[in-house]
Coordinates of C-alpha atoms in Angstrom, one line a residue:
X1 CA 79.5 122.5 116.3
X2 CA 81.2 125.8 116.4
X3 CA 81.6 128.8 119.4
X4 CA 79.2 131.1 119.8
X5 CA 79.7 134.2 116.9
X6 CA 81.3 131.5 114.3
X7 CA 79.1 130.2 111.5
X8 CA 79.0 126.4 110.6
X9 CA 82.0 126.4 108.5
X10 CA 84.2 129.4 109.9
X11 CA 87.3 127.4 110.7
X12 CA 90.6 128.7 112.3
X13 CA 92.8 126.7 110.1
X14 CA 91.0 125.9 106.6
X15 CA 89.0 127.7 104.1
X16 CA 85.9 125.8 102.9
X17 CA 85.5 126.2 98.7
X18 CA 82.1 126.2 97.7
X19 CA 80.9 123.8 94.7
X20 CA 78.0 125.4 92.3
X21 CA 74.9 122.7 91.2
X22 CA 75.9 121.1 88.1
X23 CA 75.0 122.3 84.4
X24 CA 73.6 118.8 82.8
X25 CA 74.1 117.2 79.4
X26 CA 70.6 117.4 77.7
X27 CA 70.6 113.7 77.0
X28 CA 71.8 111.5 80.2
X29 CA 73.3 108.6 78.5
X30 CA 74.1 105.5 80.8
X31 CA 77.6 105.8 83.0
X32 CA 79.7 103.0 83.5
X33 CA 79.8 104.0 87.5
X34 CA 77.6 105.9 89.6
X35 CA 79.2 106.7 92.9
X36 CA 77.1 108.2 95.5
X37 CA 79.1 110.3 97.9
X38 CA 82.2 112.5 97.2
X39 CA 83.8 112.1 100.7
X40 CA 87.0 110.3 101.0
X41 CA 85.4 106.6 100.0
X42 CA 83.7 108.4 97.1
X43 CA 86.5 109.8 95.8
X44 CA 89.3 107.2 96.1
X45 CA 86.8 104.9 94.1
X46 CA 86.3 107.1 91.3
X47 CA 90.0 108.1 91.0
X48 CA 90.8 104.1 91.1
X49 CA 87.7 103.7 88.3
X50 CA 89.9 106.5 86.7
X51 CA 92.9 105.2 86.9
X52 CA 92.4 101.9 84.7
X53 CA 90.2 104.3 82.1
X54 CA 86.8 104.0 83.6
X55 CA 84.3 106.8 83.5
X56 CA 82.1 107.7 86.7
X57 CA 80.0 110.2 87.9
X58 CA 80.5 111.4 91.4
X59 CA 77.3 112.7 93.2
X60 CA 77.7 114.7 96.5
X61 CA 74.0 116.4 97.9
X62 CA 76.2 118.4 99.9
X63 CA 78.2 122.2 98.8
X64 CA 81.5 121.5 100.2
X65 CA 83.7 119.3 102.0
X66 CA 82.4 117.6 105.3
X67 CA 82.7 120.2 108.4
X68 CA 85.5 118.9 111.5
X69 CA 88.3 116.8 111.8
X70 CA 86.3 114.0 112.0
X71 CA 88.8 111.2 110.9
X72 CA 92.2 111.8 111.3
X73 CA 94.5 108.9 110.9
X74 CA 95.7 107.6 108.3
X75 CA 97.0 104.1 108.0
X76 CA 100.7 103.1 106.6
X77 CA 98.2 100.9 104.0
X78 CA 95.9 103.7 103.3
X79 CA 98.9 105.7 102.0
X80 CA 99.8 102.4 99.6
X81 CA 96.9 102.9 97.7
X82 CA 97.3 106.7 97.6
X83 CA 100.7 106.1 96.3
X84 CA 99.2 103.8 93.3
X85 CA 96.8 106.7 92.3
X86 CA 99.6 108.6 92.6
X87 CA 98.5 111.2 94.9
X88 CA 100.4 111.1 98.0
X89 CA 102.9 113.5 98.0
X90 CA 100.8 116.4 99.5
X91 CA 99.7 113.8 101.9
X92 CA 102.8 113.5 103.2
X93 CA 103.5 116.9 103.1
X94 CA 101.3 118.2 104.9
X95 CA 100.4 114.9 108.0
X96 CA 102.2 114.0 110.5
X97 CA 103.5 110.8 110.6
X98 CA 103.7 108.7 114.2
X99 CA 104.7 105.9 115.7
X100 CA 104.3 105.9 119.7
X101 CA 101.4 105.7 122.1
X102 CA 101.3 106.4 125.3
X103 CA 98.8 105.4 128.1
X104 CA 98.4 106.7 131.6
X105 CA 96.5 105.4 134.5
X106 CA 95.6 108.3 137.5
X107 CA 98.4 110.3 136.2
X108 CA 101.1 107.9 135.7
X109 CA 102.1 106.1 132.9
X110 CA 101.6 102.5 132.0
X111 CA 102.7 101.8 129.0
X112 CA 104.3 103.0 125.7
X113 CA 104.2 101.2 122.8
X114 CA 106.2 101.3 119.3
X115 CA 104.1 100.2 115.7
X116 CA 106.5 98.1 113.5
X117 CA 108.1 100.3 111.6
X118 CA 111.6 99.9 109.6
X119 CA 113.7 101.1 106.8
X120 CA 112.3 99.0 104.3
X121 CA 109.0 100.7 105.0
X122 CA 108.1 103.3 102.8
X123 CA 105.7 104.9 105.2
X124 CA 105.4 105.2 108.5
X125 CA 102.5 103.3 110.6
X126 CA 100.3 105.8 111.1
X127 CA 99.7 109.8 109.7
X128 CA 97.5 112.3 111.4
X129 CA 95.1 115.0 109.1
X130 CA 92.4 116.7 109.4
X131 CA 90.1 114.9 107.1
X132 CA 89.3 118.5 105.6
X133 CA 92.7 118.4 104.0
X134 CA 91.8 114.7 103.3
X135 CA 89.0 115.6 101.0
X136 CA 90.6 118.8 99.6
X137 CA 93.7 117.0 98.4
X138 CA 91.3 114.1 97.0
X139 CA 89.6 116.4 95.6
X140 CA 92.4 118.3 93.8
X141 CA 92.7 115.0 92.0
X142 CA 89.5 114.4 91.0
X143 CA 89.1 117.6 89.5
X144 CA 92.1 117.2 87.4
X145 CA 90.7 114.0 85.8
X146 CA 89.1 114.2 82.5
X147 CA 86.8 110.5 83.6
X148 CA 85.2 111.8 86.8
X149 CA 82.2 113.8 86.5
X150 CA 81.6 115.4 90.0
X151 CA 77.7 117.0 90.9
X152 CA 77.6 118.6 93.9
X153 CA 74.4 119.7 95.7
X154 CA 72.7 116.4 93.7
X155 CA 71.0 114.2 96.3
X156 CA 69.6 110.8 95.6
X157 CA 65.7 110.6 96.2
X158 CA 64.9 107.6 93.9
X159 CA 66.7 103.5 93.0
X160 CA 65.4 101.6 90.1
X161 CA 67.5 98.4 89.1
X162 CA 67.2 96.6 86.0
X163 CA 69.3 93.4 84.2
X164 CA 71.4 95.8 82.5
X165 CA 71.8 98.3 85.7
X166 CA 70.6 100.9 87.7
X167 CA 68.6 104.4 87.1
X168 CA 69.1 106.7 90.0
X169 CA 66.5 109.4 90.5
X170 CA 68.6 112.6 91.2
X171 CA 67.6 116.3 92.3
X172 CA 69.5 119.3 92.5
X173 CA 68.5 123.1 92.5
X174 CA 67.8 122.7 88.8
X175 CA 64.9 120.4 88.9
X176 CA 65.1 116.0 89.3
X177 CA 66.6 113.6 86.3
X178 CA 67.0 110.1 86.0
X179 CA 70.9 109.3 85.7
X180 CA 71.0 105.7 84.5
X181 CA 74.2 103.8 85.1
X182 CA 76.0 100.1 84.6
X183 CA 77.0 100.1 88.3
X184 CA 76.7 102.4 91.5
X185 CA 78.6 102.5 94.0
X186 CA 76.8 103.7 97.7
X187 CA 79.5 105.5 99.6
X188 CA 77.2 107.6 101.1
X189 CA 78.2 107.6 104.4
X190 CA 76.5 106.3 108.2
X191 CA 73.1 107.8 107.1
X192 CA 72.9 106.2 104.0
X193 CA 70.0 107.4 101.9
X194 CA 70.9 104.4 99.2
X195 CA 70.9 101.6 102.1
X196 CA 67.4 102.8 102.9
X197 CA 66.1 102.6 99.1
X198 CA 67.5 99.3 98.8
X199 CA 65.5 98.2 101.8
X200 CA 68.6 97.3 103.8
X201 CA 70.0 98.2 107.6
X202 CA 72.9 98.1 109.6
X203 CA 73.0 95.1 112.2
X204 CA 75.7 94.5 115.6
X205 CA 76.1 96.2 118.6
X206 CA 75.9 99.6 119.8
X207 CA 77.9 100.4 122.8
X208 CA 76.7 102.7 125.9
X209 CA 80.2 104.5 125.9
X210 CA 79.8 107.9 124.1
X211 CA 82.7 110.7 123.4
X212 CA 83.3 114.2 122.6
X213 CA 85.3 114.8 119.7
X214 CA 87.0 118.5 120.6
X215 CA 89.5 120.1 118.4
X216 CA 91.7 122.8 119.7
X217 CA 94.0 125.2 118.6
X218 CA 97.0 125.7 120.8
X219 CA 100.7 126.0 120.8
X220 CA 101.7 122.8 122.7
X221 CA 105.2 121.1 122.1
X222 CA 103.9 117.2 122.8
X223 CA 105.5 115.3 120.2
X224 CA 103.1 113.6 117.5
X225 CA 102.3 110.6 120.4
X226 CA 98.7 109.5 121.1
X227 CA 97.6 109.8 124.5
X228 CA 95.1 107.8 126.2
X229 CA 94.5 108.5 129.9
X230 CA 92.8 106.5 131.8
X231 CA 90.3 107.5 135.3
X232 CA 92.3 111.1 135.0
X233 CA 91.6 113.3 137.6
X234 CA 89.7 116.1 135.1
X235 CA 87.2 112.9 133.9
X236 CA 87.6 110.6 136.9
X237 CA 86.6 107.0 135.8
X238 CA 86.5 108.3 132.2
X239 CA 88.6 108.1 129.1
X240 CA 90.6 110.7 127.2
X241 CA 92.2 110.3 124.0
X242 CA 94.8 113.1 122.7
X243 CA 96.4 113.7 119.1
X244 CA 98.4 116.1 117.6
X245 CA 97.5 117.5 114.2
X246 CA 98.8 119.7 111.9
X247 CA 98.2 124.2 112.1
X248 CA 98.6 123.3 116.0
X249 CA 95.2 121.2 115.7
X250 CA 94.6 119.5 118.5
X251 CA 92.1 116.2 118.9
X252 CA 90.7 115.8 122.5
X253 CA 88.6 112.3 122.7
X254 CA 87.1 112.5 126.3
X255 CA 84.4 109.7 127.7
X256 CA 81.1 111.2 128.6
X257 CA 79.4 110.0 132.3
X258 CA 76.0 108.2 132.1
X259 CA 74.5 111.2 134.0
X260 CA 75.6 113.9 131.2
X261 CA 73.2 113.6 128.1
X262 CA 74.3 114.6 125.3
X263 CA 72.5 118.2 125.1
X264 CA 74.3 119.1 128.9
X265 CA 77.7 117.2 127.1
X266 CA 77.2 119.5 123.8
X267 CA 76.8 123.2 125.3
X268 CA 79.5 125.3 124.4
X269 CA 80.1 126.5 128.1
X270 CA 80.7 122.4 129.0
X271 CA 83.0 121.7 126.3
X272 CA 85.2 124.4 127.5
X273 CA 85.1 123.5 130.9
X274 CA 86.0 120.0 130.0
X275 CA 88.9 120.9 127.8
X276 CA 90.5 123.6 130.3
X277 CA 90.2 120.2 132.9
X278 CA 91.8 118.0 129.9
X279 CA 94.7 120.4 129.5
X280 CA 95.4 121.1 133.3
X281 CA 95.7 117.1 133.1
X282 CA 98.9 117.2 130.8
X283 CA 100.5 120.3 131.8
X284 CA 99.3 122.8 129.4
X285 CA 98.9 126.4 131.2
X286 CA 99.1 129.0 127.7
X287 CA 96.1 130.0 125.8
X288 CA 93.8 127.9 123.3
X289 CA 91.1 128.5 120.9
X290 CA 87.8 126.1 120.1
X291 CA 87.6 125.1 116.7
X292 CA 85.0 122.0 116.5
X293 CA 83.6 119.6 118.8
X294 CA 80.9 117.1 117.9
X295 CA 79.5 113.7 119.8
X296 CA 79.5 109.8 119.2
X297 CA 79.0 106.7 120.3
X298 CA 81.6 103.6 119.8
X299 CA 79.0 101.2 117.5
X300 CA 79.7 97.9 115.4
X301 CA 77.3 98.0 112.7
X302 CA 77.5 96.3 109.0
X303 CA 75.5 95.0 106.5
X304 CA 75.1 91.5 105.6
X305 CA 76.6 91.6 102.0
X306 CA 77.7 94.7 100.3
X307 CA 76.1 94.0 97.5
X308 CA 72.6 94.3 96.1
X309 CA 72.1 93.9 91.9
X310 CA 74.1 96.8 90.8
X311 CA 74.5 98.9 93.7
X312 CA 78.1 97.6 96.1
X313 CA 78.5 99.6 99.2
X314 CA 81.4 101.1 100.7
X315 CA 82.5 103.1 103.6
X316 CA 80.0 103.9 106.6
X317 CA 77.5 103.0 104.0
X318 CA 78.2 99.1 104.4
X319 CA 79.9 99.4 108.3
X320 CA 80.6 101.2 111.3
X321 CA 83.1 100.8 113.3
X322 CA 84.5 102.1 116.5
X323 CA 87.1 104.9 116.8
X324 CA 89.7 102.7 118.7
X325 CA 92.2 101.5 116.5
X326 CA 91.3 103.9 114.0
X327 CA 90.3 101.6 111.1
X328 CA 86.7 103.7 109.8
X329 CA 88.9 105.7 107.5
X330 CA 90.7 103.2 106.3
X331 CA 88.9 100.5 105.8
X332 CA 86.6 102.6 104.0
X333 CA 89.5 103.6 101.8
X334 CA 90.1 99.9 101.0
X335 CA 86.2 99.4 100.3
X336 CA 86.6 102.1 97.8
X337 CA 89.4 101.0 96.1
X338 CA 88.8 97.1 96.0
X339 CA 85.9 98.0 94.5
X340 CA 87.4 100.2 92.2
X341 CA 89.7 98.1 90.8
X342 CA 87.5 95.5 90.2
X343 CA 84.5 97.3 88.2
X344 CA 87.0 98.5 85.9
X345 CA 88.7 94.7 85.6
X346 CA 85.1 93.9 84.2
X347 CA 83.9 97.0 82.6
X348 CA 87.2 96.5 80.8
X349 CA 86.5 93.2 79.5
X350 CA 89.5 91.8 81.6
X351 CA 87.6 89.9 83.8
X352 CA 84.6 88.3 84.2
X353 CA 81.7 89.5 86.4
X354 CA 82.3 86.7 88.6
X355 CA 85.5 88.8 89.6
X356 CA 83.0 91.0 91.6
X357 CA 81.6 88.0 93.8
X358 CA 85.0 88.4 96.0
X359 CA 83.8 92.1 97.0
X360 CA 81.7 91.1 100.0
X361 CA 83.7 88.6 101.1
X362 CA 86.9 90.1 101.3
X363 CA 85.4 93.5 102.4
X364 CA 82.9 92.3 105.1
X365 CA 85.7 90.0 106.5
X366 CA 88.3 92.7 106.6
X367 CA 85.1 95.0 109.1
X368 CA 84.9 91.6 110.5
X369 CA 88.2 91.3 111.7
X370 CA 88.3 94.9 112.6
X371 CA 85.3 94.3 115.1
X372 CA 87.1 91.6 116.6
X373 CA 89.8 93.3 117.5
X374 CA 88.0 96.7 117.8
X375 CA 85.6 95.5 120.2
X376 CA 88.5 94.5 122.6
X377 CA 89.9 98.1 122.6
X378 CA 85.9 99.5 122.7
X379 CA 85.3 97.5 125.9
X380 CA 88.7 98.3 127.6
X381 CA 87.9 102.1 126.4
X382 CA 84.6 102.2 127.4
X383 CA 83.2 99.4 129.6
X384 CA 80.0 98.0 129.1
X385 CA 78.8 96.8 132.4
X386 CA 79.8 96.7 135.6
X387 CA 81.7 93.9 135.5
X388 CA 83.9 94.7 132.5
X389 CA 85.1 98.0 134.4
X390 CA 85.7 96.1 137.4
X391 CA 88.2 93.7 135.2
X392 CA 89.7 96.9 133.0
X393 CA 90.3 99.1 136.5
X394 CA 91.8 95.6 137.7
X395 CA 94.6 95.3 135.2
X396 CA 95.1 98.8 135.1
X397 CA 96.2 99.0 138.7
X398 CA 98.2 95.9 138.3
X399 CA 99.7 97.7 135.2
X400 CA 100.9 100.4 137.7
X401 CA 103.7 98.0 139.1
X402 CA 104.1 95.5 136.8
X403 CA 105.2 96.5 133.0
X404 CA 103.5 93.4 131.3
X405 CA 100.1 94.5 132.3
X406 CA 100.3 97.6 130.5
X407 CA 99.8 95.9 127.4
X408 CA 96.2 95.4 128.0
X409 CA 95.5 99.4 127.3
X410 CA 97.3 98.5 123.6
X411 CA 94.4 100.3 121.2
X412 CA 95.8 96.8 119.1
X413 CA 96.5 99.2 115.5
X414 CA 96.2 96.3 112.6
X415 CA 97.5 95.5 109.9
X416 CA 95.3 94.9 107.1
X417 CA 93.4 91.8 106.5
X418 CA 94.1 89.0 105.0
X419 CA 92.1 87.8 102.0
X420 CA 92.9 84.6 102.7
X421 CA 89.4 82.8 102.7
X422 CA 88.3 85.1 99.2
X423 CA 86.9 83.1 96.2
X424 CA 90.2 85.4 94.3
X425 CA 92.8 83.9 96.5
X426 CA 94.4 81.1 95.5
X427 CA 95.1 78.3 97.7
X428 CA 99.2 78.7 99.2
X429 CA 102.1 76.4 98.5
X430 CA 103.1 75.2 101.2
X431 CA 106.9 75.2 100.3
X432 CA 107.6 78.8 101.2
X433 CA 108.9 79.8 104.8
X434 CA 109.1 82.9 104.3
X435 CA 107.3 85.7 102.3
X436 CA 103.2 87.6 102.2
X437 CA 100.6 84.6 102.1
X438 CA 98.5 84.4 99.1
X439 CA 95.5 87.4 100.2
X440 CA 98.1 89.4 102.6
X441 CA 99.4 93.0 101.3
X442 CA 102.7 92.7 100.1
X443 CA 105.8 93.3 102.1
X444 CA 107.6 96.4 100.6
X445 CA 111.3 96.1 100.5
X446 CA 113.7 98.9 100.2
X447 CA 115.9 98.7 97.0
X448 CA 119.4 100.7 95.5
X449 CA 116.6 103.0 93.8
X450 CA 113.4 103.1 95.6
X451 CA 111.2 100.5 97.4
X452 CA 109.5 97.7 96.0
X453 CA 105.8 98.8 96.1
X454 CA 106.6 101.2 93.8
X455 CA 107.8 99.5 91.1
X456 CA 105.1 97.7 90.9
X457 CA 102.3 98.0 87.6
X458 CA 99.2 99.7 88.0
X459 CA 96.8 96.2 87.6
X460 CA 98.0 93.1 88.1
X461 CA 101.6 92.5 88.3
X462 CA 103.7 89.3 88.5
X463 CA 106.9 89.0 90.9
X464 CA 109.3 86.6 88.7
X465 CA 112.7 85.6 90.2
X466 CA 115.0 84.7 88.0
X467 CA 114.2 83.5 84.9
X468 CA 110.9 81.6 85.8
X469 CA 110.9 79.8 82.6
X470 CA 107.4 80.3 80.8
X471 CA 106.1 83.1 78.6
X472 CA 103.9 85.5 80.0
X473 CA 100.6 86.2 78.9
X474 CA 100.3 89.4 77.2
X475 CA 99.0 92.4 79.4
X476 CA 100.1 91.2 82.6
X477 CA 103.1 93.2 83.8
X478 CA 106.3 91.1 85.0
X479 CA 108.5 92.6 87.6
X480 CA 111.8 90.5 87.0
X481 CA 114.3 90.1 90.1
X482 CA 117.4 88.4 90.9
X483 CA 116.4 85.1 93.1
X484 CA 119.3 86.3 95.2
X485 CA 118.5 89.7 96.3
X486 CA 116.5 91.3 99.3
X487 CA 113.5 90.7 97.5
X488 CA 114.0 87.1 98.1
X489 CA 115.1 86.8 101.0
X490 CA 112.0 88.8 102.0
X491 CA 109.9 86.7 100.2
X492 CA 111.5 83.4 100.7
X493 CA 111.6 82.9 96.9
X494 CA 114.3 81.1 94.9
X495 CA 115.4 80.6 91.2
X496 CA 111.7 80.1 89.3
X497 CA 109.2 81.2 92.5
X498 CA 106.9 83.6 91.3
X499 CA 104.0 86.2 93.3
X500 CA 100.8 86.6 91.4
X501 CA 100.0 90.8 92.8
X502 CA 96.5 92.6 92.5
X503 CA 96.4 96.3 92.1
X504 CA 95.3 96.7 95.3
X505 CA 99.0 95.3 96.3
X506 CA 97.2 91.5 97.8
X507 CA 98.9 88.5 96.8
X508 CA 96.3 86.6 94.7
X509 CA 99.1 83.6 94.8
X510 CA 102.6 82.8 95.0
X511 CA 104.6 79.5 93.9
X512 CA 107.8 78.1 95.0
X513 CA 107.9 77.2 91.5
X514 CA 105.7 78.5 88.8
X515 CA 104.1 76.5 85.8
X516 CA 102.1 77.7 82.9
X517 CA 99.4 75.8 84.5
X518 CA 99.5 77.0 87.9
X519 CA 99.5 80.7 86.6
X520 CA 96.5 80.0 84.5
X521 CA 94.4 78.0 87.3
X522 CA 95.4 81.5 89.5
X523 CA 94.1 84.3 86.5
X524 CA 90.8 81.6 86.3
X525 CA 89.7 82.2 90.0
X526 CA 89.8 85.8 89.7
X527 CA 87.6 85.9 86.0
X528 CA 90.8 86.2 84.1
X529 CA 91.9 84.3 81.3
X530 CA 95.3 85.0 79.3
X531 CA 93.3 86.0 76.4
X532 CA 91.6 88.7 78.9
X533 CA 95.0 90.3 79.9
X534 CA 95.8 91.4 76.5

């Protein structure tokens, strides 16, 4: 929603483009990849497809870029894989990178927390952007690639699956087509059209708490810190979240009461009132300007696989997830490009089909393990009974004299999950005591030139120290390094160890000492036989 006198997309900080209907080939003939939904998920897939040669058409049924800030933060792992699609520079140009929080309890502050950050991290924990700039930037890429095929204003009405894929039933101003395709991928957002045509639904918990997402514009000189203040005295017993963006965006998160509905919560008058009382709180007395507000509730929905026949899902199509920890973006990003990565392993003939099996399980448990430790921060956020705010209120007025309880109100960021239990992983050797387990993202190391991460090939690459003794099968990069460097010592690798890496920078294995044998038992559980790397 906008103030009164502005239309739906008349920003104060960006300029929306506006994308044409398509002109079609006469004949369709059958893509490799379908992928439904050119938001951020959308387009990181088709770039990865792109990236290892793969063809896809990108379908949006929208003309432009999604309206609002909407998500904002970027995770240090999100910017990995924008880095191996080599895209990130304008990323980082333009975010803001951060990495302190701050909470307060009636005024005064509780605690104030550092992410793990170091030199031998190439990024910082977390960035914030207006996911307007995310799309635009995404975007720039995608129309620069020769593979990707983007439609806009082409919605999805129709699924028909078949043994050797899928034929989508798509319509646009021009009139409705059939687009057959090898493989679709749903990244169609919390409203999926394609979930509902597959006869599937989202199953978990919804959570009473609901927020309003308000941007402002407004010269304020807070440092790029998140904010949470708890029972403040302009939302008593409420919640407020606060983050700087860039063009002096910025993001006010505040906890409705049970007796506002959402219409009352939504009127333009209300939101004002609410954000004057939100910056009275900290201390802001100049001028600001509405940009944006919308509503939402804090939700833990997913599907049970993300899979059906041809069509994998990804994104808000296969989970939701709450705000707190801000893993929606993110994860989706990893969705898009794990399964990326892996259609174009098969469509390449590098791997079997078998590789795909590992989608669901490695996806689904990473929203897994973000609900478990979402859910924590959603019930500390936004209590669900009685009870539970008698307990959060508890430890926050214990937190206001002693320090150690001030760790409760951590929003607990994460680092991403481990594939350890995935059909791809291979099973660790257990003579390493130090180092990424096989199905954790690598550790990046600074080097005399660079950092690790980025020296790494574009599928998958193997980590050799020293000379490990055994030729390598063709196709599969090797990243040579001295069994005495930082690398090692990182890595807890000596003269012969050897890490098996994916594209998506996940160990697949690692050996304290690597065999011809070992390597090929380790390219078998992820489809992949020597002769297939070449």
């Amino acid at each position: 929603m906008r103030p009164s006198g502005r239309g739906e997309l008349d920003s104060l900080y960006f300029d929306y483009p506006h994308f044409d209907p398509p002109a079609r080939p006469e004949v369709e003939p059958q893509t490799p990849v379908a992928v439904v939904g050119a938001g951020p998920v959308g387009m990181v897939a088709a770039l990865t497809l792109a990236q290892h040669g793969v063809r896809s058409v990108l379908l949006d049924a929208k003309d432009t870029f999604n309206d609002g800030s909407r998500a904002i933060c970027i995770s240090r792992s999100s910017y990995h894989i924008l880095d191996q699609l080599g895209i990130a520079a304008p990323f980082l140009e333009k975010s803001l990178g951060w990495t302190k929080g701050r909470s307060f309890y009636r005024g005064r502050q509780i605690l104030e927390f550092d992410m793990p950050d170091s030199a031998d991290e190439k990024f910082r924990p977390m960035y914030n952007l207006q996911q307007q700039y995310i799309e635009a930037f995404l975007w720039k890429a995608v129309a620069a690639s020769p593979l990707i095929e983007t439609r806009w204003q082409s919605r999805v009405t129709g699924l028909e699956q078949a043994p050797e894929g899928a034929v989508l039933t798509v319509e646009d101003p021009n009139g409705r087509y059939a687009l057959p395709a090898r493989w679709v991928i749903a990244a169609d957002g919390a409203r999926s059209a394609m979930r509902g045509m597959c006869g599937l639904r989202l199953k978990g918990e919804n959570y009473e708490g609901r927020y309003i997402i308000a941007d402002v514009k407004m010269a304020h000189d807070y440092p790029t810190i998140r904010r949470a203040l708890f029972d403040p005295a302009c939302r008593p017993g409420g919640t407020v979240l606060i983050h700087r963006q860039p063009d002096d965006i910025w993001r006010i998160d505040y906890q409705l009461r049970e007796d506002e509905t959402n219409e009352e919560a939504t009127r333009e008058e209300n939101v004002r009132a609410s954000v004057e009382g939100v910056l009275a709180e900290i201390g802001h007395d100049g001028g600001y300007a509405l940009e944006w507000w919308s509503v939402y509730s804090a939700n833990t929905l997913l599907l049970d696989d993300y899979r059906q026949g041809h069509v994998f899902f990804a994104g808000d199509s296969a989970h939701i997830v709450p705000i707190f920890g801000v893993r929606g973006l993110n994860n989706g990003i990893a969705d898009g490009h794990n399964i990326g990565w892996k259609l174009a392993a098969v469509l390449n003939r590098a791997a079997g089909e078998s590789l795909l099996d590992s989608y669901t399980p490695e996806r689904r448990g990473a929203t897994l393990d973000v609900f478990a430790n979402a859910t924590k921060s959603t019930r500390f956020m936004t209590p669900p009974t009685h009870g539970w705010r008698v307990m959060r209120d508890a430890a926050l007025s214990l937190a206001l004299s002693r320090q150690s309880a001030g760790h409760l109100a951590n929003p607990r960021q994460m680092t991403p999950h481990t594939y350890a239990d995935s059909p791809a992983t291979t099973p660790d050797d257990p003579g390493f005591d130090a180092g990424p387990i096989p199905g954790a993202m690598i550790r990046d190391v600074a080097l005399e030139d660079g950092f690790l991460s980025e020296r790494l090939g574009k599928g998958l690459t193997l980590l050799a120290f020293g000379d490990p003794g055994l030729d390598m099968p063709p196709g599969l990069s090797v990243l040579r390094l001295p069994a005495d460097g930082p690398v090692a010592r990182a890595y807890g690798a000596v003269q012969g160890s050897a890490y098996l890496v994916r594209p998506d920078l996940h160990v697949a294995a690692r050996w304290r000492k690597v065999t011809p044998e070992k390597l090929a038992l380790a390219l078998g559980r992820m489809a992949i036989s020597e002769e297939e790397t070449a």
